[in-house]
PDB file of C-alpha atoms in Angstrom:
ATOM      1  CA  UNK A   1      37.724 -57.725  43.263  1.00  0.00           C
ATOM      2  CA  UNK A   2      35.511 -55.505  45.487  1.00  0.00           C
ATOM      3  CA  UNK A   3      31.603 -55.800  44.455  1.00  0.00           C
ATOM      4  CA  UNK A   4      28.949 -53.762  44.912  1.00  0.00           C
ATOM      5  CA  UNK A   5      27.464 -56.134  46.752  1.00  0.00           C
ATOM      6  CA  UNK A   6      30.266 -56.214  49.216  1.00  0.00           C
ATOM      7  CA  UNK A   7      30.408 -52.422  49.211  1.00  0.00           C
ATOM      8  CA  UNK A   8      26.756 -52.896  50.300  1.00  0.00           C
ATOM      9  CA  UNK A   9      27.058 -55.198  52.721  1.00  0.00           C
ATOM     10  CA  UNK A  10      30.161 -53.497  54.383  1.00  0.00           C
ATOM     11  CA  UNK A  11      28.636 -49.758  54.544  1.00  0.00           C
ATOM     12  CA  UNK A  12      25.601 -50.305  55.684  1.00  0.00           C
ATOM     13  CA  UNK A  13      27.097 -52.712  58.655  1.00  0.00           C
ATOM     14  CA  UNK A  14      28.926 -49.612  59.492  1.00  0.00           C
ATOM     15  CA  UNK A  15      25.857 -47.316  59.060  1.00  0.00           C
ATOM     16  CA  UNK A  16      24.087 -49.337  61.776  1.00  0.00           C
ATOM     17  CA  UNK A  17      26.612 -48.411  64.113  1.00  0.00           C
ATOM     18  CA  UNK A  18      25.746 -44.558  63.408  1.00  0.00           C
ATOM     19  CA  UNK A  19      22.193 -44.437  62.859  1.00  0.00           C
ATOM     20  CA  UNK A  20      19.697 -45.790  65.619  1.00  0.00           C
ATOM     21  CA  UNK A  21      17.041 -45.406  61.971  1.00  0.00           C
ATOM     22  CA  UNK A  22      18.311 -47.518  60.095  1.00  0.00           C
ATOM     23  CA  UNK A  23      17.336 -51.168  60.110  1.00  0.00           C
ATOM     24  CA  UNK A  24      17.972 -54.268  57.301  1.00  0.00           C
ATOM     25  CA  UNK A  25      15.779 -56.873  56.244  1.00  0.00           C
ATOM     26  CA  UNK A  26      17.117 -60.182  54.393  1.00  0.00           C
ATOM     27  CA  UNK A  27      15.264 -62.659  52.504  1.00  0.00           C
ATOM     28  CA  UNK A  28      18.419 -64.989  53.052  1.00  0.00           C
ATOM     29  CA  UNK A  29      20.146 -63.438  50.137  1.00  0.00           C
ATOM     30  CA  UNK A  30      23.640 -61.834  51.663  1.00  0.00           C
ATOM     31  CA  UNK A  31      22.670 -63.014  55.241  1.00  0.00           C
ATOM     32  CA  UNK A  32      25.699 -64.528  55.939  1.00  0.00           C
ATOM     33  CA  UNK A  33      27.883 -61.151  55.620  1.00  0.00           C
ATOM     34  CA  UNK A  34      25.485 -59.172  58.048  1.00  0.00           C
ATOM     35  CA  UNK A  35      26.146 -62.251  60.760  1.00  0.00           C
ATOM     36  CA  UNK A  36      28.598 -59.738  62.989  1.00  0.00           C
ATOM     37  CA  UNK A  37      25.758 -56.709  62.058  1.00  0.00           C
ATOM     38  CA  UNK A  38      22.862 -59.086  63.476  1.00  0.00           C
ATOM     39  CA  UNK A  39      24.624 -59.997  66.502  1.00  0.00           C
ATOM     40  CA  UNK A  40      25.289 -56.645  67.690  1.00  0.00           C
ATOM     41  CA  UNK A  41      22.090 -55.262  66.869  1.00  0.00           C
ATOM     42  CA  UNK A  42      19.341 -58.248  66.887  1.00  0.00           C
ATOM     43  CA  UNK A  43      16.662 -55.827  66.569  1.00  0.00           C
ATOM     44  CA  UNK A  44      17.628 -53.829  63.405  1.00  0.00           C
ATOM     45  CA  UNK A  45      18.783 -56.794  61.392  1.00  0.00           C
ATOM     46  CA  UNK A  46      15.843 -59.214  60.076  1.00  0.00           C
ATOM     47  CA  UNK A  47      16.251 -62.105  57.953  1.00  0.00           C
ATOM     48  CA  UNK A  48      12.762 -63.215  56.806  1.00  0.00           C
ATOM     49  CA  UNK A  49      13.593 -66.316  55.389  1.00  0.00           C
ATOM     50  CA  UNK A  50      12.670 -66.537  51.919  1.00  0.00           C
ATOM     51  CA  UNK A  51       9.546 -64.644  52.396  1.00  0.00           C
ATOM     52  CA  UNK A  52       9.410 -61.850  49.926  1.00  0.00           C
ATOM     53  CA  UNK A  53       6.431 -60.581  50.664  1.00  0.00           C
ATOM     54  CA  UNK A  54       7.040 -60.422  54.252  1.00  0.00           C
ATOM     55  CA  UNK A  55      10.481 -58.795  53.577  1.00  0.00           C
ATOM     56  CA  UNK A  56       8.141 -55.995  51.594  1.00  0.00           C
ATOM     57  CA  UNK A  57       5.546 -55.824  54.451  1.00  0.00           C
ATOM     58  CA  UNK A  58       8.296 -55.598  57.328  1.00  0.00           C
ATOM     59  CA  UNK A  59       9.875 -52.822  55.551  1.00  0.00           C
ATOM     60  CA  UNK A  60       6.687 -51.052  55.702  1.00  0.00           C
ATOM     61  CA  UNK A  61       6.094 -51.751  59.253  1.00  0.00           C
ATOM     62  CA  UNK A  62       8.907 -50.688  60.073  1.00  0.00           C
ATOM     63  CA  UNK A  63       8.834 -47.147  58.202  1.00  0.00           C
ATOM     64  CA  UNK A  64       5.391 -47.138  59.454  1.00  0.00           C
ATOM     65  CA  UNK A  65       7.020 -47.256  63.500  1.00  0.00           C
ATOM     66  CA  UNK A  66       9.675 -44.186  62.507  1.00  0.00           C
ATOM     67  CA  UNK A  67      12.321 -46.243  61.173  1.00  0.00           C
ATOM     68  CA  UNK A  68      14.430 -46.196  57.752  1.00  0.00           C
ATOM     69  CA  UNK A  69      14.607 -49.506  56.503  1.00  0.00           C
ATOM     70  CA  UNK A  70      16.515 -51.096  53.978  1.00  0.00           C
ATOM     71  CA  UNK A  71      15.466 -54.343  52.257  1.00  0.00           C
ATOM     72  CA  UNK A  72      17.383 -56.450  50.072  1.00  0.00           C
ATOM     73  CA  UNK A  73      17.376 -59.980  48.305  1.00  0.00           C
ATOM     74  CA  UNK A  74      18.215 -60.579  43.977  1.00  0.00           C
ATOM     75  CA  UNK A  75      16.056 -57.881  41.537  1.00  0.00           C
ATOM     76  CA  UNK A  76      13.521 -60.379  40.720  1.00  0.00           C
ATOM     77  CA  UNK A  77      12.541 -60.936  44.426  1.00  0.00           C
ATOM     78  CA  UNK A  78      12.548 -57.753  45.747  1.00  0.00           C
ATOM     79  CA  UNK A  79      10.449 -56.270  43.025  1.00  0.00           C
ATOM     80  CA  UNK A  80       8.757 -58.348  40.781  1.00  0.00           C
ATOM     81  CA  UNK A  81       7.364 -61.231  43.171  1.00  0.00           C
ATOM     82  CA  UNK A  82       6.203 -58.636  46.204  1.00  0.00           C
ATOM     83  CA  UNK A  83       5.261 -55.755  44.186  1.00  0.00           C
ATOM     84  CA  UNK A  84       2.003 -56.059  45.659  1.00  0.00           C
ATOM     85  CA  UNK A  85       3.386 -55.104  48.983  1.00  0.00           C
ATOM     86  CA  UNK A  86       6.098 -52.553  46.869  1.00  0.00           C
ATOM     87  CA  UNK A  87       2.632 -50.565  45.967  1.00  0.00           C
ATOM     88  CA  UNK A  88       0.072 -51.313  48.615  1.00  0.00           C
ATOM     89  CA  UNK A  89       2.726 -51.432  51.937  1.00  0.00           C
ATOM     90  CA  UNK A  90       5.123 -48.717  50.855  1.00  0.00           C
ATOM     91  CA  UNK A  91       3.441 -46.618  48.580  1.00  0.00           C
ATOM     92  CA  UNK A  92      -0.069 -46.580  49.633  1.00  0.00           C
ATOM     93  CA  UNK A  93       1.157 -46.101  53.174  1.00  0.00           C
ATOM     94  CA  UNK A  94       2.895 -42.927  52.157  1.00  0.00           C
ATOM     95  CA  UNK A  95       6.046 -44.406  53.792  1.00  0.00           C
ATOM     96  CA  UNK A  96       9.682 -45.359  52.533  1.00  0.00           C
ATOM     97  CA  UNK A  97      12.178 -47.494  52.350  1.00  0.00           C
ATOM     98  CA  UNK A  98      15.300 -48.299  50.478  1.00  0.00           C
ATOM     99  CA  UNK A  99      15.292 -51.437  47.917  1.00  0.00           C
ATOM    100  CA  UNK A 100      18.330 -52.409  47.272  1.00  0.00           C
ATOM    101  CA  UNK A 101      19.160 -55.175  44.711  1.00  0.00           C
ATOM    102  CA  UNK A 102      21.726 -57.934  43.496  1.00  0.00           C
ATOM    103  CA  UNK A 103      21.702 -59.845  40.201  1.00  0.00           C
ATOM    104  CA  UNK A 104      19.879 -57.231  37.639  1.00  0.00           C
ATOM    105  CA  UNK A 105      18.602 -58.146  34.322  1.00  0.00           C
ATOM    106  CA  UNK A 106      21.965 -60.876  33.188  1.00  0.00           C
ATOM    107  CA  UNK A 107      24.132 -61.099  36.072  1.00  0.00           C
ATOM    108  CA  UNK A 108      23.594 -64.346  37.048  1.00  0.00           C
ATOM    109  CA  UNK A 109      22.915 -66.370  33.659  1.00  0.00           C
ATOM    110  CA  UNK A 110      23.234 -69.747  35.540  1.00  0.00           C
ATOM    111  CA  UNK A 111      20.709 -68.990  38.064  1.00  0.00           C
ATOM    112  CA  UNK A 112      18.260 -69.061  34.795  1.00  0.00           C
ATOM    113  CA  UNK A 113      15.297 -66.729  34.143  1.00  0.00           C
ATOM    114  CA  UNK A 114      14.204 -67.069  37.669  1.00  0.00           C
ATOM    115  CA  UNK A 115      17.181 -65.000  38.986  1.00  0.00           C
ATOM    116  CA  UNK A 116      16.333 -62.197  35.997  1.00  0.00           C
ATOM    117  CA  UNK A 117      14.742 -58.503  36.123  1.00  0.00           C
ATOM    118  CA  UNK A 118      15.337 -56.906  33.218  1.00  0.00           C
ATOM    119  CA  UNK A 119      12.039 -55.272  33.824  1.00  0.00           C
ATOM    120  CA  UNK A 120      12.216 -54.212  37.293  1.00  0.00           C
ATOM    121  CA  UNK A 121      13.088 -50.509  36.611  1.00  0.00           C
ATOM    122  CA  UNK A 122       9.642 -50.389  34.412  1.00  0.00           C
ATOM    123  CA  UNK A 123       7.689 -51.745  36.820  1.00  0.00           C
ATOM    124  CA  UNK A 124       8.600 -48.986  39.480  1.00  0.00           C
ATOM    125  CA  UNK A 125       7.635 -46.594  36.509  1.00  0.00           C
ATOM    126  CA  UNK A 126       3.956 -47.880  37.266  1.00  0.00           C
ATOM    127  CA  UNK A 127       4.267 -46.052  40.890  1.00  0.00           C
ATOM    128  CA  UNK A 128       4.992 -42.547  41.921  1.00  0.00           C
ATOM    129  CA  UNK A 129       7.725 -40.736  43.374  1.00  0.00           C
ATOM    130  CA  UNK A 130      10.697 -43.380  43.364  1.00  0.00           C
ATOM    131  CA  UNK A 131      14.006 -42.292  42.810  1.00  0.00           C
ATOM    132  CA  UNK A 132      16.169 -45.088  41.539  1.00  0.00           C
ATOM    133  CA  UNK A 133      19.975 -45.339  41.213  1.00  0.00           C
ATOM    134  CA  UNK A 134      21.819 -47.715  38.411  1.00  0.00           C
ATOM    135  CA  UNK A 135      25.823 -47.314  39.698  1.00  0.00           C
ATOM    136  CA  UNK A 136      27.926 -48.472  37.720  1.00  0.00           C
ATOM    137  CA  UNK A 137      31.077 -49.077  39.878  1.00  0.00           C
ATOM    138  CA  UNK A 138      31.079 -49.586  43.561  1.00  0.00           C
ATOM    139  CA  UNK A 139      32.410 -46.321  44.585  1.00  0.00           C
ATOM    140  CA  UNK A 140      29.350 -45.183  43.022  1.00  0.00           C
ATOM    141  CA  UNK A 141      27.534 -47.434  44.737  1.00  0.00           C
ATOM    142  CA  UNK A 142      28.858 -46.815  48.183  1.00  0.00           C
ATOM    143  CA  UNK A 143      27.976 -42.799  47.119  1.00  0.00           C
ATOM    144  CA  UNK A 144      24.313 -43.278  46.239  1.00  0.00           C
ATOM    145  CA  UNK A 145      23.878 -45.688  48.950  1.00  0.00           C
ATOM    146  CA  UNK A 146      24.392 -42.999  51.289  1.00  0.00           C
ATOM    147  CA  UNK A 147      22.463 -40.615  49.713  1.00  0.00           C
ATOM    148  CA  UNK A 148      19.441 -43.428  49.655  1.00  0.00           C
ATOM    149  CA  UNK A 149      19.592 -44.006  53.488  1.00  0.00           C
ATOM    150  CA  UNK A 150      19.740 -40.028  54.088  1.00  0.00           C
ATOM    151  CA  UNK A 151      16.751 -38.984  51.511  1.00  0.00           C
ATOM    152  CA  UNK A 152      14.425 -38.621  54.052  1.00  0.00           C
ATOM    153  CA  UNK A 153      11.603 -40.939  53.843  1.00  0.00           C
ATOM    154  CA  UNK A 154      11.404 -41.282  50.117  1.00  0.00           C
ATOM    155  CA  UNK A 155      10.946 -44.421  48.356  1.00  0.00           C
ATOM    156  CA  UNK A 156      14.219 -45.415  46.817  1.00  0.00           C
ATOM    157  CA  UNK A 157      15.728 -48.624  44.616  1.00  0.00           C
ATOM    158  CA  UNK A 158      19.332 -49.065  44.395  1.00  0.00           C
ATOM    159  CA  UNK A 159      19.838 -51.325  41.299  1.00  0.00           C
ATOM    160  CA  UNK A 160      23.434 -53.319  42.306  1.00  0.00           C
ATOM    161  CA  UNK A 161      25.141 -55.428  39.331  1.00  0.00           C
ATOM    162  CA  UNK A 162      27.984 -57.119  38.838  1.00  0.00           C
ATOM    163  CA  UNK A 163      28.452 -55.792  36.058  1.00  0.00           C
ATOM    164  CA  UNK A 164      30.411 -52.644  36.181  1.00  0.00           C
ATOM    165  CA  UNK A 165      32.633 -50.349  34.479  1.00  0.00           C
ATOM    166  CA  UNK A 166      36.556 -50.576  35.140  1.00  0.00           C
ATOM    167  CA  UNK A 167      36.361 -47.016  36.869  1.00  0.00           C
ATOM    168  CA  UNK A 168      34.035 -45.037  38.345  1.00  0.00           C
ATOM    169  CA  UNK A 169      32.618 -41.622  37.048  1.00  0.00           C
ATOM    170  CA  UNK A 170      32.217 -38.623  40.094  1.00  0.00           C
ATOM    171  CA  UNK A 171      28.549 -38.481  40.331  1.00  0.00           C
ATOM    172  CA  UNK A 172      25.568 -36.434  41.340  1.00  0.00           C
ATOM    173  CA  UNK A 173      23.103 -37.958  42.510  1.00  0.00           C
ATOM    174  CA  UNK A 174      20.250 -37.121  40.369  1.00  0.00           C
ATOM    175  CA  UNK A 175      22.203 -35.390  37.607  1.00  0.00           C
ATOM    176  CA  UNK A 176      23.598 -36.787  34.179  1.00  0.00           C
ATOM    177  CA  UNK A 177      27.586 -36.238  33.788  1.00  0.00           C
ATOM    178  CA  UNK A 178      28.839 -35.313  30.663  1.00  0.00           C
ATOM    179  CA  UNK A 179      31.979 -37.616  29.785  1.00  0.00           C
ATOM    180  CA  UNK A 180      32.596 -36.519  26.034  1.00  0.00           C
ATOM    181  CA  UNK A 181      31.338 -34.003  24.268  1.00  0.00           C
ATOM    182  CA  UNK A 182      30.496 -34.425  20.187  1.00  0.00           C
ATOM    183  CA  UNK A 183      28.366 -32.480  17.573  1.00  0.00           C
ATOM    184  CA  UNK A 184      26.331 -35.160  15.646  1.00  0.00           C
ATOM    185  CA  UNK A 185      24.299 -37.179  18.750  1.00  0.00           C
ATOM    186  CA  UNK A 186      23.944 -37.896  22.187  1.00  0.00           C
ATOM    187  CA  UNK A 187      24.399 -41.381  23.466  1.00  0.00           C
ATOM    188  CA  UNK A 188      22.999 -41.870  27.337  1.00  0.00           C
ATOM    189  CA  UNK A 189      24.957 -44.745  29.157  1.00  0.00           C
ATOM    190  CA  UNK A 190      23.133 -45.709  32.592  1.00  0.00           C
ATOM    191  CA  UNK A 191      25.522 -47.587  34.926  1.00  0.00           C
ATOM    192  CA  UNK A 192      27.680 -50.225  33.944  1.00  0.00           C
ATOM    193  CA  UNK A 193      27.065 -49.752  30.039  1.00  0.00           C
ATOM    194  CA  UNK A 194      29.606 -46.702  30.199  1.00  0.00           C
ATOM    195  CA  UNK A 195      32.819 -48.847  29.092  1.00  0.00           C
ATOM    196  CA  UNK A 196      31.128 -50.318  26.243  1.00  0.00           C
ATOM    197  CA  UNK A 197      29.326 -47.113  25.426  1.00  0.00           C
ATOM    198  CA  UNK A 198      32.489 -45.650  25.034  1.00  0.00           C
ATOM    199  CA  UNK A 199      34.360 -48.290  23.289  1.00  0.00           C
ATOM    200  CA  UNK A 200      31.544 -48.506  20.687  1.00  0.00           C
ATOM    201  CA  UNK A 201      31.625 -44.317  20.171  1.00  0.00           C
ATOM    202  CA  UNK A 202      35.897 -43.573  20.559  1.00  0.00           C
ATOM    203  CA  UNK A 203      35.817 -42.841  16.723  1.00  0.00           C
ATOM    204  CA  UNK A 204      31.786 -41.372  16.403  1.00  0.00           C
ATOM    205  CA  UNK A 205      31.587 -37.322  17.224  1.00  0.00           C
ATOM    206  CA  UNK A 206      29.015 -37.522  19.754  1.00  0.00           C
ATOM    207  CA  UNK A 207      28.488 -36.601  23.180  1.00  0.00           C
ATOM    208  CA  UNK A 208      28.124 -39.265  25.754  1.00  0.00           C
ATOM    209  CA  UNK A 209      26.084 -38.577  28.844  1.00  0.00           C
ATOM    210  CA  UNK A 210      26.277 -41.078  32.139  1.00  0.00           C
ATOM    211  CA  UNK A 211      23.103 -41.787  34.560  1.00  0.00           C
ATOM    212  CA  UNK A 212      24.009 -43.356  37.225  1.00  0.00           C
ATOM    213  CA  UNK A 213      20.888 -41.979  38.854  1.00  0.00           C
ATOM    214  CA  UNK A 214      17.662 -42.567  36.282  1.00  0.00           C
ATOM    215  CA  UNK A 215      14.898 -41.651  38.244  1.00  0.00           C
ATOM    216  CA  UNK A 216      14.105 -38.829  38.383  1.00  0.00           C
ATOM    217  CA  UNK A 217      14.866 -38.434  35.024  1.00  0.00           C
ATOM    218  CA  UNK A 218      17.435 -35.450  34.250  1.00  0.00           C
ATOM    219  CA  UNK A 219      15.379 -33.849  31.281  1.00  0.00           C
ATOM    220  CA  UNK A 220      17.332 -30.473  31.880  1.00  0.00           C
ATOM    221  CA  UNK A 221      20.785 -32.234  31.497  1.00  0.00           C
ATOM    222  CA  UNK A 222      19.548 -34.020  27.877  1.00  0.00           C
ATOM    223  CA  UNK A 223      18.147 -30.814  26.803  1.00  0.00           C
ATOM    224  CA  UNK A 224      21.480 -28.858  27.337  1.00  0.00           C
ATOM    225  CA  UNK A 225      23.274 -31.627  25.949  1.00  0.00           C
ATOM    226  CA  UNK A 226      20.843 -31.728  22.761  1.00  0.00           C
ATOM    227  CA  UNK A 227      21.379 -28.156  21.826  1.00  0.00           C
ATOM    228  CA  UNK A 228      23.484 -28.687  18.226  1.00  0.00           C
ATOM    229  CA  UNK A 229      21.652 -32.018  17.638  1.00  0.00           C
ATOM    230  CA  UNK A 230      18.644 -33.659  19.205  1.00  0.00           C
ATOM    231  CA  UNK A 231      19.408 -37.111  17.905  1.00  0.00           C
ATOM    232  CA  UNK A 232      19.473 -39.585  21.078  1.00  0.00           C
ATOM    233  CA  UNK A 233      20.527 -43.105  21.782  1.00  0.00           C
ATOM    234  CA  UNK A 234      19.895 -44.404  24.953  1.00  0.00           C
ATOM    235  CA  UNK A 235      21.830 -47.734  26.643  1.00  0.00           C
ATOM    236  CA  UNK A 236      20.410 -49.139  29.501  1.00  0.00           C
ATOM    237  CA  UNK A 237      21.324 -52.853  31.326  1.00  0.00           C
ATOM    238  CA  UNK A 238      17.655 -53.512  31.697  1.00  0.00           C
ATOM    239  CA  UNK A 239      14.414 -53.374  29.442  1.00  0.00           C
ATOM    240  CA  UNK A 240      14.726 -51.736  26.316  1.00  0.00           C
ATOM    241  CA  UNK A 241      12.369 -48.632  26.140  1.00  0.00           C
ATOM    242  CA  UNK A 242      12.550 -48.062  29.537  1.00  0.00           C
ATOM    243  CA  UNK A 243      13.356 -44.495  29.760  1.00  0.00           C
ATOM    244  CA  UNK A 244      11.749 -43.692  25.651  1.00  0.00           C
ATOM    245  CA  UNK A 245       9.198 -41.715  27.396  1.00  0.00           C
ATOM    246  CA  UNK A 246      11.440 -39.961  29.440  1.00  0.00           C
ATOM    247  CA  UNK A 247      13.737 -39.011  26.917  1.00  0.00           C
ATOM    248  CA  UNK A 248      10.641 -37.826  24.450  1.00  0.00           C
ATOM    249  CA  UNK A 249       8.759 -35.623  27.399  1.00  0.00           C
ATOM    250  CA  UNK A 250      12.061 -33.859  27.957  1.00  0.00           C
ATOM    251  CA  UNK A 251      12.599 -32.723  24.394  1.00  0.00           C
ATOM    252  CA  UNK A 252       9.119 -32.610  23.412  1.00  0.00           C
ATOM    253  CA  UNK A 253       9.362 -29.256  22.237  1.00  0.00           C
ATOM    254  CA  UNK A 254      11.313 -29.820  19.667  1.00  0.00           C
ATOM    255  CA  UNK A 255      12.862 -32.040  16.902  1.00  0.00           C
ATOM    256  CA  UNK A 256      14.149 -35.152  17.693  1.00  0.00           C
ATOM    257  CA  UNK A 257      14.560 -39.170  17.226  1.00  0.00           C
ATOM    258  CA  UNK A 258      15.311 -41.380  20.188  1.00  0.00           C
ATOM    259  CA  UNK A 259      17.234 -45.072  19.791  1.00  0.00           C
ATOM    260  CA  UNK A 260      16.463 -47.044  22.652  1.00  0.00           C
ATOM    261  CA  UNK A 261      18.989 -49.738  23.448  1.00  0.00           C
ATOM    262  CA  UNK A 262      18.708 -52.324  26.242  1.00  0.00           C
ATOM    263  CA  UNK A 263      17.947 -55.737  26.999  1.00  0.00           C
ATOM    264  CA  UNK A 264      15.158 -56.859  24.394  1.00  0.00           C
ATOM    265  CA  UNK A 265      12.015 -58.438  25.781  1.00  0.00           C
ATOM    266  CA  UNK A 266      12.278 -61.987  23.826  1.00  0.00           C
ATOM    267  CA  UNK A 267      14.128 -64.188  25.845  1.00  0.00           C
ATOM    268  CA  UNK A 268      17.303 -65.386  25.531  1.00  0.00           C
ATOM    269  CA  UNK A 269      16.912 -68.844  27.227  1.00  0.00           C
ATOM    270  CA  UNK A 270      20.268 -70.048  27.141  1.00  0.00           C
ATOM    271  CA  UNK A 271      23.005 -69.642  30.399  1.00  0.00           C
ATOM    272  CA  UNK A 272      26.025 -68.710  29.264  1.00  0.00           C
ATOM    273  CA  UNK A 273      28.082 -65.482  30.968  1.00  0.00           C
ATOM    274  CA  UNK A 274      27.437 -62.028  31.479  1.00  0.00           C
ATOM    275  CA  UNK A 275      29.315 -61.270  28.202  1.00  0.00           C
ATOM    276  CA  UNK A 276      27.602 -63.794  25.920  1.00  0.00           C
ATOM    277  CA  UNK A 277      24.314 -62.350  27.195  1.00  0.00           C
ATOM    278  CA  UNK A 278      25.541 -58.753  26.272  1.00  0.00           C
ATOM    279  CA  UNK A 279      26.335 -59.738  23.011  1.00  0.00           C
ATOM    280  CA  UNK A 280      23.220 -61.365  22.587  1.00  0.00           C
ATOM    281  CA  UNK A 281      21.434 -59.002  22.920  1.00  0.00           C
ATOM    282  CA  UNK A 282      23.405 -56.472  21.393  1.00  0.00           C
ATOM    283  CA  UNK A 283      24.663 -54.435  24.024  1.00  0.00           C
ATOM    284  CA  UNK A 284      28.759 -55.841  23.762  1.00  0.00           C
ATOM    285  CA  UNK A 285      30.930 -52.733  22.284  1.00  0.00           C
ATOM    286  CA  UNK A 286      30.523 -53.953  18.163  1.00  0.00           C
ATOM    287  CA  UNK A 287      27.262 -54.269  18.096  1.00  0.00           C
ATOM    288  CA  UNK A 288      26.625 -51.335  19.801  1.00  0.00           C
ATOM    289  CA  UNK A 289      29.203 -49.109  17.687  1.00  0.00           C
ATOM    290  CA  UNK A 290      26.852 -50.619  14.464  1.00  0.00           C
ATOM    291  CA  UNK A 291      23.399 -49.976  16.275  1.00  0.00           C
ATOM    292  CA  UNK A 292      24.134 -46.303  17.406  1.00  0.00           C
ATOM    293  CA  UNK A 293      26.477 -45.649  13.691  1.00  0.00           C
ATOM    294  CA  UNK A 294      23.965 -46.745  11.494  1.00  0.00           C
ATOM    295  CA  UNK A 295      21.248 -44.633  13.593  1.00  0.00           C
ATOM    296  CA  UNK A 296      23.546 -41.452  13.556  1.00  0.00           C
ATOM    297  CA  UNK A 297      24.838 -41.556   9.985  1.00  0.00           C
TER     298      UNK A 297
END
């Protein structure tokens, strides 16, 4: 089954081809499916070794010399472990780059907590101006990839899973899509939480939003979609609370309670798989269908 991972690695091979810009630098992770990219273009694909910090400070170098660079390794190394260089090498330099990531918050349960970012999305809340995409399906990927690379020099993460929904959704970058419409509640699925999102609501009269783009945050979309009822539950594959404020700020003008659903910040220390971890912590399709029913009703 196609990833996004392999959507990643396959586009942007091809974008090399196209755009003299555009450069890649590996920490290792996925180096072994840019081996054809690398030998055609030995300048423009860098493999760091498992430097992190270097892969962070290259980046910036390289935006810094006109380029558009792309860096990638797992969530927890390309954002947690560097984030010095995310703030003071990107950010500080008033240059760009595109982070793009593998192995979110769960994907990877036998790779242990190491391997784990559940909180990577609220960390790039503590720095301005990112935009940050959470696809849910590789065609979405492949689509907001694209966008990422062409959005001028801005700062953008692309948060890859494997996780995903069994189709994708035709998205905006940027914009929430509305994929049913109800009267008693909004429910806000972010990337690959749409299938159990709505498995858990088939029988609840709500509306259910998807974000497959978080940041920035659509407040006009949840405010049109909150007209009748300004009850919201958000479900997100990373830190619970991660997008509260967001949510709250947009309808802060009137009326309104906010669920936020996501992965909780105890620790669930066991391995397991992807669908024992969404259980545990709540986010399979029955627990979620009790957690938004008994907040709605």
């Amino acid at each position: 089954m196609d990833t996004m991972r392999d959507r990643f690695v396959d586009l942007t091979a091809r974008l090399l081809e196209d755009d003299p810009r555009l450069a890649v630098v590996l920490a290792d992770v996925s180096a072994a499916g840019f081996t054809g990219a690398a030998r055609r273009h030995p300048d423009r694909v860098i493999n760091v070794g498992i430097r992190e910090q270097l892969l962070i400070g290259t980046a910036g170098g390289l935006a810094l010399a006109g380029m558009r660079p792309i860096a990638h390794t797992f969530a927890s190394f390309l954002v947690e472990r560097p984030f010095e260089q995310v703030k003071l090498d990107l950010v500080h330099q008033s240059v760009g780059a595109v982070l793009v990531s593998a192995a979110g918050s769960y994907d990877w349960p036998a790779g242990g907590r190491t391997h784990m970012a559940p909180g990577d999305v609220a960390l790039l809340d503590t720095l301005p101006g990112w935009t940050v995409h959470v696809p849910g399906h590789p065609d979405e990927a492949e689509l907001l990839l694209r966008h990422a690379v062409a959005d001028g020099d801005r700062n953008v993460y692309v948060r890859l899973s494997g996780h995903r929904n069994e189709h994708a959704v035709p998205v905006e970058p940027g914009r929430f899509t509305t994929v049913r419409r109800g009267a008693k509640g909004v429910v806000l699925a972010v990337g690959p939480m749409l299938d159990a999102v709505l498995a858990a609501t088939a029988t609840l009269d709500v509306t259910v939003l998807y974000a497959a783009t978080v940041r920035p945050f659509d407040a006009a979309g949840l405010r049109a979609a909150t007209e009748q009822h300004a009850d919201v539950v958000l479900v997100e594959p990373y830190l619970a609370g991660t997008s509260a404020n967001e949510a709250h700020d947009a309808l802060a003008d009137r009326p309104h309670r906010v669920l936020a659903l996501g992965v909780p910040r105890r620790e669930h220390r066991q391995y397991g798989s992807i669908p024992e971890h969404l259980a545990a912590y709540g986010l399979d399709a029955a627990s979620l269908r009790e957690r938004i029913g008994t907040f709605l009703w």
